[in-house]
Coordinates of C-alpha atoms and ligand atoms in Angstrom, one line a residue:
M1 CA -0.3 39.8 -77.9
S2 CA 1.5 39.8 -81.9
S3 CA 4.6 38.1 -81.6
K4 CA 7.8 38.9 -83.6
F5 CA 8.7 35.2 -84.9
N6 CA 5.6 34.0 -86.6
N7 CA 3.7 33.8 -83.7
M8 CA 5.7 30.9 -82.7
T9 CA 5.2 30.5 -78.7
I10 CA 8.0 30.1 -76.3
Y11 CA 7.4 27.7 -74.1
L12 CA 10.0 27.9 -70.5
G13 CA 10.6 26.4 -67.5
S14 CA 13.1 25.4 -64.9
D15 CA 13.7 24.4 -61.9
H16 CA 14.6 26.1 -58.2
A17 CA 18.3 26.5 -59.3
G18 CA 16.8 28.1 -62.9
F19 CA 13.7 30.2 -61.1
E20 CA 15.4 33.3 -60.5
L21 CA 17.1 33.2 -64.1
K22 CA 13.9 32.4 -65.8
E23 CA 11.7 35.5 -63.9
K24 CA 14.2 38.1 -65.6
I25 CA 14.4 36.0 -69.1
K26 CA 9.8 35.9 -68.5
E27 CA 10.5 39.9 -68.4
F28 CA 12.4 40.4 -70.9
L29 CA 11.1 38.1 -73.8
A30 CA 7.5 39.7 -72.7
D31 CA 9.5 43.6 -73.0
E32 CA 10.9 42.3 -76.2
G33 CA 7.3 41.3 -77.7
Y34 CA 7.4 37.7 -77.9
D35 CA 4.4 35.5 -77.5
L36 CA 5.7 33.6 -73.7
E37 CA 4.3 30.4 -71.4
D38 CA 5.5 30.2 -68.7
I39 CA 4.6 26.4 -67.6
G40 CA 6.3 27.0 -64.5
P41 CA 7.3 26.9 -61.5
Y42 CA 5.3 29.6 -60.6
R43 CA 7.5 30.1 -57.1
Y44 CA 10.9 28.5 -55.7
D45 CA 10.5 25.8 -53.8
R46 CA 14.3 23.6 -53.4
E47 CA 12.2 19.9 -53.8
D48 CA 11.1 20.9 -57.2
D49 CA 13.3 18.3 -60.2
Y50 CA 13.9 19.6 -63.1
P51 CA 13.0 16.5 -65.4
D52 CA 9.1 17.2 -64.5
Y53 CA 9.8 20.9 -66.2
A54 CA 12.3 20.0 -69.2
L55 CA 9.5 17.2 -69.6
K56 CA 6.2 19.8 -69.6
V57 CA 8.1 22.4 -71.5
C58 CA 9.0 19.2 -74.2
R59 CA 5.1 17.9 -74.7
K60 CA 4.5 21.6 -75.6
V61 CA 7.5 22.1 -78.3
L62 CA 6.1 18.8 -80.2
M63 CA 2.9 20.6 -80.9
G64 CA 4.5 23.7 -81.6
G65 CA 6.9 26.0 -81.0
K66 CA 10.5 27.0 -79.2
G67 CA 11.6 26.3 -75.0
I68 CA 13.6 27.8 -72.9
L69 CA 14.6 25.2 -69.6
I70 CA 17.0 26.8 -67.5
C71 CA 18.1 24.7 -64.3
G72 CA 21.6 25.5 -62.3
T73 CA 23.6 24.3 -64.8
G74 CA 21.5 23.9 -67.9
Q75 CA 23.1 20.4 -68.3
G76 CA 20.2 18.6 -66.6
M77 CA 17.1 20.3 -68.6
D78 CA 19.4 19.1 -71.7
V79 CA 19.5 15.7 -70.9
V80 CA 16.4 15.1 -70.0
A81 CA 14.9 17.2 -73.4
N82 CA 17.2 15.3 -75.7
K83 CA 15.4 11.8 -74.6
I84 CA 12.3 13.0 -75.9
P85 CA 11.7 12.0 -79.7
G86 CA 11.4 15.2 -81.9
I87 CA 13.1 17.3 -79.4
R88 CA 17.0 19.1 -80.0
A89 CA 18.0 20.8 -77.4
A90 CA 21.3 22.4 -76.5
V91 CA 22.9 24.1 -73.6
C92 CA 24.4 27.3 -73.8
W93 CA 26.9 29.4 -72.3
N94 CA 28.2 32.4 -75.2
E95 CA 26.9 33.9 -78.1
I96 CA 28.7 31.9 -80.4
T97 CA 27.1 28.0 -78.3
A98 CA 24.1 29.8 -78.8
M99 CA 24.7 31.0 -82.7
N100 CA 25.4 27.0 -83.3
A101 CA 22.4 25.7 -81.6
G102 CA 20.4 28.0 -84.1
K103 CA 22.1 28.0 -87.0
H104 CA 23.9 24.3 -87.3
L105 CA 21.3 22.5 -85.0
D106 CA 18.0 24.0 -85.7
T107 CA 17.6 23.3 -82.2
N108 CA 14.2 23.7 -81.0
V109 CA 15.2 24.2 -77.3
L110 CA 17.8 25.9 -75.7
T111 CA 19.0 25.5 -72.2
I112 CA 20.8 27.4 -70.0
G113 CA 22.3 27.1 -66.3
G114 CA 20.9 29.9 -63.7
R115 CA 23.9 29.1 -61.3
V116 CA 26.1 30.2 -64.3
T117 CA 24.6 32.4 -66.5
E118 CA 24.9 36.4 -65.7
P119 CA 21.3 37.6 -66.8
D120 CA 22.4 39.7 -69.8
L121 CA 24.6 37.2 -71.2
A122 CA 21.4 34.8 -71.3
K123 CA 18.9 37.6 -72.7
R124 CA 21.8 38.0 -75.7
M125 CA 22.1 34.5 -76.1
I126 CA 18.4 34.1 -75.9
K127 CA 18.6 36.7 -79.2
I128 CA 21.0 34.8 -81.3
W129 CA 19.2 31.8 -80.8
L130 CA 16.0 33.1 -81.6
D131 CA 17.0 35.0 -84.5
S132 CA 19.1 32.8 -85.9
P133 CA 17.8 29.7 -87.8
L134 CA 19.1 26.8 -89.6
T135 CA 21.9 27.6 -92.3
I136 CA 20.8 25.8 -95.8
E137 CA 23.2 23.7 -96.1
E138 CA 24.1 20.7 -97.3
R139 CA 26.4 19.7 -94.9
N140 CA 24.0 21.1 -91.8
A141 CA 20.6 19.1 -92.8
R142 CA 22.2 16.3 -94.1
R143 CA 24.1 16.3 -90.1
I144 CA 20.5 17.1 -88.9
D145 CA 19.0 13.7 -90.9
K146 CA 21.1 11.3 -89.6
I147 CA 20.3 12.4 -85.6
K148 CA 16.9 11.5 -86.9
E149 CA 17.9 8.5 -88.3
I150 CA 19.5 7.7 -85.2
E151 CA 16.1 8.8 -83.6
R152 CA 14.2 6.4 -85.6
E153 CA 16.2 3.2 -85.0
Y154 CA 16.4 3.6 -81.3
L155 CA 12.5 4.1 -81.4
S156 CA 12.0 1.5 -83.5
D157 CA 14.4 -1.5 -81.4
K158 CA 11.5 -0.5 -78.6
Ligands
RB5_201 C1 19.7 21.5 -58.9 O1 20.6 21.2 -57.6 C2 21.1 21.2 -59.3 O2 21.5 19.7 -59.7 C3 20.0 21.3 -61.1 O3 19.3 22.4 -61.1 C4 21.1 21.0 -62.1 O4 21.9 21.9 -62.3 C5 21.2 19.8 -62.9 O5 22.5 19.7 -63.8

């Protein structure tokens, strides 16, 4: 399928608390013509754990593309994703935070709370995020460079 976003693939993952919203978002993105890959879970299982799916999606994103991770609040997924060098993730709960995640933070992963976000809002946030590339302003680039520097510093401390 041709992608609207320079052949970029969007990787989707959730835990049980985000499963229902993930399924709706999957349908929405497919209807919109995006290339996407569902990394799982493929059925509701209340014993699954968000770190497992965060890791699976982030490993894909490190090779290119973007990720959307959905747990109950978006917070667990966000914490895990931001542990992975090269991933910049932001939890979003409205249009402004979705735009900021793209324009100012240049995130490659968006996290959403399936228990606290209406599906229509989630769809709007995702569209805004995907349509809000980093604003090329010196101050935004400078701040992202500082984030990368912190990442490098702590990696080299290992
Ligand atoms: C799972 O019950 C729930 O804790 C998880 O989905 C998430 O909300 C964590 O932040």
